[in-house]
């Protein structure tokens, strides 16, 4: 049972949302705890004991005192656990002896000897190398699990159970555990034994079918959006799992997978098919149901403009000095603009090509219409808005080099 209320910490475990104290870990697990006693940069500083608010309580993070055992690798799982670490959780990342997470070798580029890819999704973590094919390694994982609140893994279904580390196995020694499995296709079905990578899931889920130029080939998104979305679903599910455990005093098994995540993220595209049998297509930067809502080529670059309602469309026409277009009966409503898309976009494209991007940005400023340039990375990270956002500056670039503590 969880007797401590939210915002208070048990004297025994010192952790928020903790169940009764599990047996203390021994052997190598204790050595890990001692070696990792100092908080990593950007972490919440670990659990605090006692009922009285500690000094500097205003700096306490939501997940201070929550311990996460992270057996994931690549992107979806590490992204989820990194976000939990950002909220103050203590994340212990388990890696293979020698090689570690596959992404440690994904480069160039490298920051010193570390893959920048690996660093981008593994801040705020501690790391230990454990051979889980060895009985001693399995025993160590169980000791760590017994002392943890959350257990996250992304092995093919059944693989950890074969090692004695499946949910039912861990539940016996840690009934309080929030155990989260991340897979390509879930726990049941004809293809659950297939490995799950972002591009494959993006293809199977239909995302790749709707991404790319209207008359072009299917295109992969510039970053692994299926993996990242799965990581965010996982992050939210674990937070919900901790809240449920707080209410019930019991752990649970969470199932997240790439395919279900990406199909869920199809939102209106899936709804169009399920409700109206409208097959999806690629629109480039445009939108199938809103016009204008796309990128336009300027004299020296691109600008993206979105008119989500009729008033905004009139404003766009005013900025472009095309009052006759806003009065044209063919473009009076969004439905009519969608029906007459080609003619309208041709008119707008011609006008946008007459000025440089910066000129258009100045003309659109202050008129209440959503707009913005298509930035490259240098422009993104020198953007005044980005440079004044404390949360982005303090979190996105805190990349901690993770050191393996043992084998």
Short mmCIF file of C-alpha atoms in Angstrom, two decimals:
data_model
loop_
_atom_site.label_atom_id
_atom_site.label_comp_id
_atom_site.label_asym_id
_atom_site.label_seq_id
_atom_site.Cartn_x
_atom_site.Cartn_y
_atom_site.Cartn_z
CA UNK A 1 0.00 0.00 0.00
CA UNK A 2 1.11 3.54 -0.68
CA UNK A 3 0.49 5.53 2.48
CA UNK A 4 2.46 8.66 1.64
CA UNK A 5 0.43 11.38 -0.03
CA UNK A 6 1.58 13.17 -3.15
CA UNK A 7 4.24 15.67 -2.26
CA UNK A 8 5.41 13.66 0.76
CA UNK A 9 8.14 11.06 0.97
CA UNK A 10 8.25 7.82 2.88
CA UNK A 11 10.88 7.68 5.63
CA UNK A 12 11.81 4.21 4.46
CA UNK A 13 12.37 4.63 0.75
CA UNK A 14 12.49 8.40 0.55
CA UNK A 15 10.77 8.28 -2.84
CA UNK A 16 7.64 9.81 -4.26
CA UNK A 17 4.91 7.31 -5.23
CA UNK A 18 6.93 4.45 -3.74
CA UNK A 19 5.46 1.18 -2.60
CA UNK A 20 6.68 -0.50 0.61
CA UNK A 21 10.47 -0.75 0.64
CA UNK A 22 11.74 -3.76 -1.32
CA UNK A 23 14.57 -5.82 0.08
CA UNK A 24 17.86 -3.99 -0.20
CA UNK A 25 19.88 -4.99 -3.23
CA UNK A 26 23.13 -6.79 -2.56
CA UNK A 27 26.42 -7.61 -4.24
CA UNK A 28 27.09 -5.74 -7.46
CA UNK A 29 23.80 -3.90 -7.26
CA UNK A 30 24.90 -2.30 -4.00
CA UNK A 31 28.18 -1.36 -5.64
CA UNK A 32 26.25 0.38 -8.41
CA UNK A 33 24.24 2.35 -5.89
CA UNK A 34 27.38 3.49 -4.14
CA UNK A 35 29.17 4.35 -7.36
CA UNK A 36 26.16 6.35 -8.56
CA UNK A 37 25.40 8.25 -5.40
CA UNK A 38 26.23 11.63 -6.91
CA UNK A 39 23.41 12.99 -9.09
CA UNK A 40 24.13 13.49 -12.75
CA UNK A 41 24.09 17.04 -14.12
CA UNK A 42 20.53 18.24 -14.66
CA UNK A 43 18.99 15.60 -12.38
CA UNK A 44 16.80 16.40 -9.42
CA UNK A 45 19.44 15.24 -6.97
CA UNK A 46 17.84 11.95 -5.99
CA UNK A 47 15.41 11.02 -3.22
CA UNK A 48 15.19 12.91 0.04
CA UNK A 49 13.99 11.41 3.29
CA UNK A 50 11.69 12.74 5.97
CA UNK A 51 8.29 14.40 5.99
CA UNK A 52 9.46 17.99 6.30
CA UNK A 53 10.08 19.87 3.04
CA UNK A 54 13.82 19.80 2.38
CA UNK A 55 15.90 22.93 1.98
CA UNK A 56 15.52 24.25 -1.54
CA UNK A 57 12.17 22.44 -1.94
CA UNK A 58 11.25 24.79 -4.76
CA UNK A 59 13.86 22.97 -6.87
CA UNK A 60 12.36 19.52 -6.28
CA UNK A 61 11.36 17.85 -9.53
CA UNK A 62 8.11 15.83 -9.97
CA UNK A 63 9.86 12.46 -10.16
CA UNK A 64 12.55 12.97 -7.52
CA UNK A 65 12.93 9.67 -5.68
CA UNK A 66 11.53 7.52 -8.50
CA UNK A 67 14.00 4.91 -9.75
CA UNK A 68 13.79 3.56 -13.30
CA UNK A 69 15.57 0.44 -14.54
CA UNK A 70 16.05 1.01 -18.27
CA UNK A 71 16.79 -2.03 -20.45
CA UNK A 72 15.94 -0.22 -23.69
CA UNK A 73 18.17 0.75 -26.58
CA UNK A 74 18.05 2.66 -29.88
CA UNK A 75 15.43 5.48 -29.71
CA UNK A 76 11.83 4.99 -28.52
CA UNK A 77 12.73 3.60 -25.09
CA UNK A 78 15.75 5.82 -24.42
CA UNK A 79 13.72 8.88 -25.46
CA UNK A 80 10.98 7.95 -22.98
CA UNK A 81 13.36 7.32 -20.09
CA UNK A 82 15.35 10.47 -20.87
CA UNK A 83 12.18 12.54 -20.50
CA UNK A 84 11.45 10.81 -17.19
CA UNK A 85 15.00 11.64 -16.13
CA UNK A 86 14.40 15.27 -17.06
CA UNK A 87 11.59 15.25 -14.49
CA UNK A 88 13.97 14.05 -11.79
CA UNK A 89 13.76 10.26 -11.96
CA UNK A 90 16.94 8.29 -11.35
CA UNK A 91 17.46 6.29 -14.56
CA UNK A 92 19.83 3.30 -14.55
CA UNK A 93 20.54 2.23 -18.12
CA UNK A 94 21.54 -1.40 -18.63
CA UNK A 95 23.78 -2.07 -21.65
CA UNK A 96 25.62 -4.97 -23.22
CA UNK A 97 29.19 -5.48 -22.04
CA UNK A 98 31.65 -4.17 -24.62
CA UNK A 99 29.35 -2.79 -27.30
CA UNK A 100 26.66 -1.08 -25.24
CA UNK A 101 23.60 0.46 -26.88
CA UNK A 102 23.69 0.05 -30.68
CA UNK A 103 23.51 3.81 -31.12
CA UNK A 104 26.92 4.28 -29.47
CA UNK A 105 28.30 3.24 -32.89
CA UNK A 106 25.92 5.37 -34.97
CA UNK A 107 28.15 8.03 -36.47
CA UNK A 108 29.76 10.19 -37.52
CA UNK A 109 29.35 12.69 -36.05
CA UNK A 110 30.98 11.92 -32.70
CA UNK A 111 31.57 14.16 -29.68
CA UNK A 112 35.00 12.93 -28.72
CA UNK A 113 34.52 9.17 -28.73
CA UNK A 114 30.75 9.24 -28.12
CA UNK A 115 28.12 9.08 -30.85
CA UNK A 116 26.16 12.33 -30.93
CA UNK A 117 23.06 10.28 -31.76
CA UNK A 118 23.51 8.28 -28.56
CA UNK A 119 24.08 11.42 -26.47
CA UNK A 120 20.96 13.09 -27.87
CA UNK A 121 18.60 10.61 -26.15
CA UNK A 122 20.57 9.45 -23.11
CA UNK A 123 21.14 12.47 -20.89
CA UNK A 124 20.30 12.30 -17.17
CA UNK A 125 21.15 8.60 -16.93
CA UNK A 126 23.60 6.30 -15.20
CA UNK A 127 24.83 3.21 -16.98
CA UNK A 128 25.86 -0.30 -16.07
CA UNK A 129 27.00 -3.11 -18.38
CA UNK A 130 25.39 -6.47 -17.54
CA UNK A 131 25.56 -9.79 -19.39
CA UNK A 132 21.96 -10.94 -19.17
CA UNK A 133 22.79 -14.27 -20.80
CA UNK A 134 24.65 -15.17 -17.61
CA UNK A 135 22.80 -16.28 -14.48
CA UNK A 136 24.74 -13.75 -12.41
CA UNK A 137 23.58 -11.01 -14.75
CA UNK A 138 19.94 -12.13 -14.43
CA UNK A 139 20.30 -12.12 -10.64
CA UNK A 140 21.69 -8.59 -10.74
CA UNK A 141 18.83 -7.36 -12.93
CA UNK A 142 16.35 -8.80 -10.43
CA UNK A 143 18.12 -7.08 -7.54
CA UNK A 144 17.97 -3.78 -9.38
CA UNK A 145 14.31 -4.33 -10.27
CA UNK A 146 13.40 -5.02 -6.65
CA UNK A 147 14.84 -1.63 -5.72
CA UNK A 148 13.19 0.20 -8.64
CA UNK A 149 9.78 1.72 -9.31
CA UNK A 150 9.74 1.28 -13.09
CA UNK A 151 11.16 -1.41 -15.39
CA UNK A 152 11.34 -0.52 -19.10
CA UNK A 153 12.39 -2.92 -21.88
CA UNK A 154 12.16 -3.18 -25.65
CA UNK A 155 13.01 -6.80 -26.39
CA UNK A 156 11.07 -8.99 -28.82
CA UNK A 157 8.05 -10.43 -26.94
CA UNK A 158 8.98 -13.50 -24.92
CA UNK A 159 12.74 -12.91 -25.00
CA UNK A 160 13.05 -11.63 -21.45
CA UNK A 161 10.63 -14.29 -20.19
CA UNK A 162 13.04 -16.92 -21.53
CA UNK A 163 15.73 -15.37 -19.33
CA UNK A 164 13.45 -15.25 -16.29
CA UNK A 165 13.02 -11.48 -16.58
CA UNK A 166 9.49 -11.23 -18.01
CA UNK A 167 6.73 -9.32 -16.27
CA UNK A 168 5.47 -12.34 -14.33
CA UNK A 169 9.01 -13.07 -13.14
CA UNK A 170 9.70 -9.53 -12.00
CA UNK A 171 6.24 -9.18 -10.48
CA UNK A 172 7.03 -12.01 -8.04
CA UNK A 173 9.97 -10.14 -6.53
CA UNK A 174 8.65 -6.61 -7.10
CA UNK A 175 4.83 -6.56 -7.00
CA UNK A 176 5.01 -2.77 -6.92
CA UNK A 177 6.79 -2.54 -10.29
CA UNK A 178 5.44 -0.53 -13.23
CA UNK A 179 6.75 -2.78 -16.02
CA UNK A 180 6.66 -1.31 -19.51
CA UNK A 181 7.31 -3.26 -22.71
CA UNK A 182 8.04 -1.44 -25.97
CA UNK A 183 7.85 -3.54 -29.14
CA UNK A 184 7.36 -3.18 -32.87
CA UNK A 185 3.94 -4.83 -33.07
CA UNK A 186 2.63 -5.55 -29.57
CA UNK A 187 2.36 -8.76 -27.56
CA UNK A 188 -0.05 -10.75 -29.77
CA UNK A 189 -0.70 -11.27 -33.48
CA UNK A 190 0.98 -12.95 -36.46
CA UNK A 191 4.05 -10.69 -36.72
CA UNK A 192 4.93 -9.97 -33.08
CA UNK A 193 8.30 -11.72 -33.43
CA UNK A 194 9.48 -9.26 -36.06
CA UNK A 195 11.95 -6.62 -35.04
CA UNK A 196 10.57 -3.10 -35.02
CA UNK A 197 12.46 -0.17 -36.52
CA UNK A 198 11.03 3.28 -37.13
CA UNK A 199 11.14 3.23 -40.94
CA UNK A 200 9.46 -0.17 -41.13
CA UNK A 201 6.69 0.86 -38.76
CA UNK A 202 6.27 4.15 -40.65
CA UNK A 203 5.81 2.14 -43.85
CA UNK A 204 3.43 -0.49 -42.45
CA UNK A 205 1.34 2.08 -40.55
CA UNK A 206 0.69 4.22 -43.64
CA UNK A 207 2.72 7.24 -42.53
CA UNK A 208 5.17 6.85 -45.38
CA UNK A 209 2.28 6.53 -47.83
CA UNK A 210 1.03 10.01 -46.93
CA UNK A 211 4.46 11.68 -46.72
CA UNK A 212 6.16 13.22 -49.73
CA UNK A 213 5.39 15.30 -52.81
CA UNK A 214 1.93 14.94 -54.26
CA UNK A 215 3.14 13.17 -57.39
CA UNK A 216 6.35 11.80 -55.91
CA UNK A 217 7.49 8.65 -54.14
CA UNK A 218 6.84 7.85 -50.47
CA UNK A 219 9.26 9.68 -48.19
CA UNK A 220 10.61 8.99 -44.71
CA UNK A 221 10.19 11.88 -42.27
CA UNK A 222 13.40 13.76 -41.48
CA UNK A 223 13.51 12.36 -37.93
CA UNK A 224 12.18 9.06 -36.58
CA UNK A 225 8.72 10.35 -35.72
CA UNK A 226 7.24 6.88 -35.09
CA UNK A 227 9.94 6.07 -32.56
CA UNK A 228 9.64 9.49 -30.94
CA UNK A 229 5.85 9.32 -30.74
CA UNK A 230 6.10 5.86 -29.19
CA UNK A 231 8.56 7.26 -26.67
CA UNK A 232 6.10 9.99 -25.74
CA UNK A 233 3.22 7.51 -25.42
CA UNK A 234 5.49 5.38 -23.24
CA UNK A 235 6.45 8.37 -21.12
CA UNK A 236 2.81 9.26 -20.56
CA UNK A 237 1.78 5.66 -19.88
CA UNK A 238 4.50 5.27 -17.24
CA UNK A 239 3.40 8.49 -15.55
CA UNK A 240 -0.18 7.17 -15.55
CA UNK A 241 1.07 3.83 -14.24
CA UNK A 242 2.78 5.53 -11.31
CA UNK A 243 -0.45 7.39 -10.52
CA UNK A 244 -2.47 4.16 -10.72
CA UNK A 245 -0.03 2.45 -8.39
CA UNK A 246 -0.39 5.36 -6.00
CA UNK A 247 -4.15 4.73 -5.98
CA UNK A 248 -4.11 0.92 -5.85
CA UNK A 249 -0.77 0.03 -4.27
CA UNK A 250 -0.18 -2.46 -7.09
CA UNK A 251 2.15 -2.53 -10.06
CA UNK A 252 1.08 -3.22 -13.63
CA UNK A 253 2.27 -4.19 -17.12
CA UNK A 254 2.19 -1.53 -19.86
CA UNK A 255 2.31 -2.52 -23.54
CA UNK A 256 3.49 0.14 -26.04
CA UNK A 257 4.35 -0.56 -29.67
CA UNK A 258 5.40 1.31 -32.79
CA UNK A 259 2.58 0.16 -35.07
CA UNK A 260 -0.29 1.04 -32.73
CA UNK A 261 1.31 4.37 -31.90
CA UNK A 262 1.71 5.45 -35.49
CA UNK A 263 -1.77 4.30 -36.54
CA UNK A 264 -3.19 6.28 -33.61
CA UNK A 265 -1.20 9.31 -34.79
CA UNK A 266 -2.84 9.16 -38.24
CA UNK A 267 -5.77 10.96 -36.54
CA UNK A 268 -7.95 12.66 -39.18
CA UNK A 269 -6.32 10.74 -42.05
CA UNK A 270 -7.42 7.46 -40.49
CA UNK A 271 -10.82 8.95 -39.61
CA UNK A 272 -11.33 10.05 -43.23
CA UNK A 273 -10.89 6.45 -44.35
CA UNK A 274 -12.80 4.75 -41.53
CA UNK A 275 -15.80 7.09 -41.76
CA UNK A 276 -15.88 8.09 -45.43
CA UNK A 277 -13.71 5.46 -47.19
CA UNK A 278 -11.49 8.25 -48.53
CA UNK A 279 -8.08 6.82 -49.40
CA UNK A 280 -5.23 9.02 -48.22
CA UNK A 281 -2.68 10.61 -50.54
CA UNK A 282 0.50 12.65 -50.33
CA UNK A 283 0.16 16.43 -50.21
CA UNK A 284 3.75 17.63 -49.89
CA UNK A 285 3.67 20.57 -47.48
CA UNK A 286 -0.04 21.16 -48.14
CA UNK A 287 -3.10 19.95 -46.20
CA UNK A 288 -5.88 17.83 -47.63
CA UNK A 289 -8.67 19.70 -45.85
CA UNK A 290 -7.39 23.29 -45.45
CA UNK A 291 -6.42 25.78 -48.19
CA UNK A 292 -4.13 27.67 -48.08
CA UNK A 293 -2.00 25.75 -45.60
CA UNK A 294 1.42 25.02 -47.09
CA UNK A 295 4.86 26.27 -48.02
CA UNK A 296 5.24 28.87 -50.75
CA UNK A 297 8.48 29.56 -52.62
CA UNK A 298 9.71 33.11 -52.22
CA UNK A 299 12.39 34.94 -54.17
CA UNK A 300 15.11 33.43 -51.98
CA UNK A 301 13.57 30.66 -49.88
CA UNK A 302 10.24 29.50 -48.48
CA UNK A 303 7.50 30.70 -46.18
CA UNK A 304 4.73 28.56 -44.69
CA UNK A 305 1.31 30.17 -44.31
CA UNK A 306 -1.84 28.67 -42.81
CA UNK A 307 -5.30 30.21 -43.11
CA UNK A 308 -7.41 28.10 -40.76
CA UNK A 309 -10.59 30.13 -41.19
CA UNK A 310 -12.23 32.56 -43.61
CA UNK A 311 -11.16 35.66 -41.69
CA UNK A 312 -7.52 34.60 -41.83
CA UNK A 313 -7.84 33.98 -45.57
CA UNK A 314 -9.11 37.52 -46.11
CA UNK A 315 -6.17 38.79 -44.07
CA UNK A 316 -3.71 36.79 -46.19
CA UNK A 317 -5.18 38.30 -49.35
CA UNK A 318 -4.90 41.78 -47.83
CA UNK A 319 -1.20 41.24 -46.97
CA UNK A 320 -0.56 39.94 -50.50
CA UNK A 321 -2.49 42.91 -51.95
CA UNK A 322 -4.96 40.57 -53.63
CA UNK A 323 -8.33 41.98 -52.49
CA UNK A 324 -10.07 40.65 -55.58
CA UNK A 325 -9.14 37.08 -54.61
CA UNK A 326 -10.80 37.34 -51.19
CA UNK A 327 -13.98 38.54 -52.91
CA UNK A 328 -13.99 35.79 -55.55
CA UNK A 329 -16.99 33.51 -55.02
CA UNK A 330 -14.79 30.45 -55.69
CA UNK A 331 -12.78 31.13 -52.53
CA UNK A 332 -15.37 32.43 -50.07
CA UNK A 333 -15.26 29.39 -47.75
CA UNK A 334 -12.64 26.80 -46.91
CA UNK A 335 -14.72 24.09 -48.60
CA UNK A 336 -14.74 26.12 -51.82
CA UNK A 337 -11.02 26.81 -51.50
CA UNK A 338 -10.32 23.08 -51.16
CA UNK A 339 -12.45 22.42 -54.26
CA UNK A 340 -10.62 25.12 -56.22
CA UNK A 341 -7.21 24.47 -54.72
CA UNK A 342 -5.11 24.49 -57.90
CA UNK A 343 -6.31 27.82 -59.23
CA UNK A 344 -5.97 29.55 -55.87
CA UNK A 345 -2.53 28.14 -55.07
CA UNK A 346 -1.27 29.21 -58.50
CA UNK A 347 -2.35 32.79 -57.79
CA UNK A 348 -0.82 32.86 -54.32
CA UNK A 349 2.40 31.18 -55.44
CA UNK A 350 2.95 33.77 -58.14
CA UNK A 351 2.61 36.59 -55.62
CA UNK A 352 4.86 34.98 -52.98
CA UNK A 353 7.62 34.54 -55.57
CA UNK A 354 7.86 38.30 -56.02
CA UNK A 355 9.49 39.11 -52.65
CA UNK A 356 12.23 37.70 -50.42
CA UNK A 357 11.33 35.65 -47.34
CA UNK A 358 12.33 38.38 -44.88
CA UNK A 359 10.09 40.89 -46.65
CA UNK A 360 7.10 38.58 -46.36
CA UNK A 361 7.87 37.86 -42.71
CA UNK A 362 7.82 41.58 -41.98
CA UNK A 363 4.53 42.04 -43.85
CA UNK A 364 2.82 39.16 -42.00
CA UNK A 365 4.02 40.23 -38.55
CA UNK A 366 1.21 41.34 -36.24
CA UNK A 367 -1.72 40.33 -38.46
CA UNK A 368 -2.83 37.22 -36.54
CA UNK A 369 -2.18 34.75 -39.34
CA UNK A 370 0.05 31.73 -38.59
CA UNK A 371 3.23 31.94 -40.68
CA UNK A 372 6.93 31.20 -40.52
CA UNK A 373 10.05 30.50 -42.58
CA UNK A 374 11.48 27.07 -43.33
CA UNK A 375 14.68 27.22 -41.29
CA UNK A 376 17.85 25.21 -41.57
CA UNK A 377 19.60 24.11 -38.35
CA UNK A 378 21.76 27.21 -38.09
CA UNK A 379 18.67 29.38 -38.37
CA UNK A 380 16.75 27.27 -35.85
CA UNK A 381 19.39 27.59 -33.15
CA UNK A 382 19.96 31.29 -33.69
CA UNK A 383 16.24 32.11 -33.69
CA UNK A 384 15.56 34.78 -31.01
CA UNK A 385 12.48 32.91 -29.77
CA UNK A 386 14.42 29.71 -29.26
CA UNK A 387 17.28 31.54 -27.59
CA UNK A 388 14.94 33.05 -24.98
CA UNK A 389 13.17 29.79 -24.04
CA UNK A 390 14.67 28.58 -20.72
CA UNK A 391 13.25 25.04 -20.93
CA UNK A 392 14.83 24.42 -24.32
CA UNK A 393 18.15 25.95 -23.43
CA UNK A 394 18.46 24.10 -20.13
CA UNK A 395 17.31 20.65 -21.26
CA UNK A 396 17.90 20.06 -24.96
CA UNK A 397 21.65 20.55 -24.84
CA UNK A 398 22.52 18.92 -21.52
CA UNK A 399 24.26 15.87 -22.97
CA UNK A 400 25.92 13.81 -20.28
CA UNK A 401 28.58 11.30 -21.28
CA UNK A 402 27.50 8.00 -19.77
CA UNK A 403 30.21 5.78 -18.28
CA UNK A 404 29.75 2.02 -17.94
CA UNK A 405 30.29 1.10 -14.31
CA UNK A 406 30.95 -2.61 -14.67
CA UNK A 407 30.37 -5.87 -16.51
#
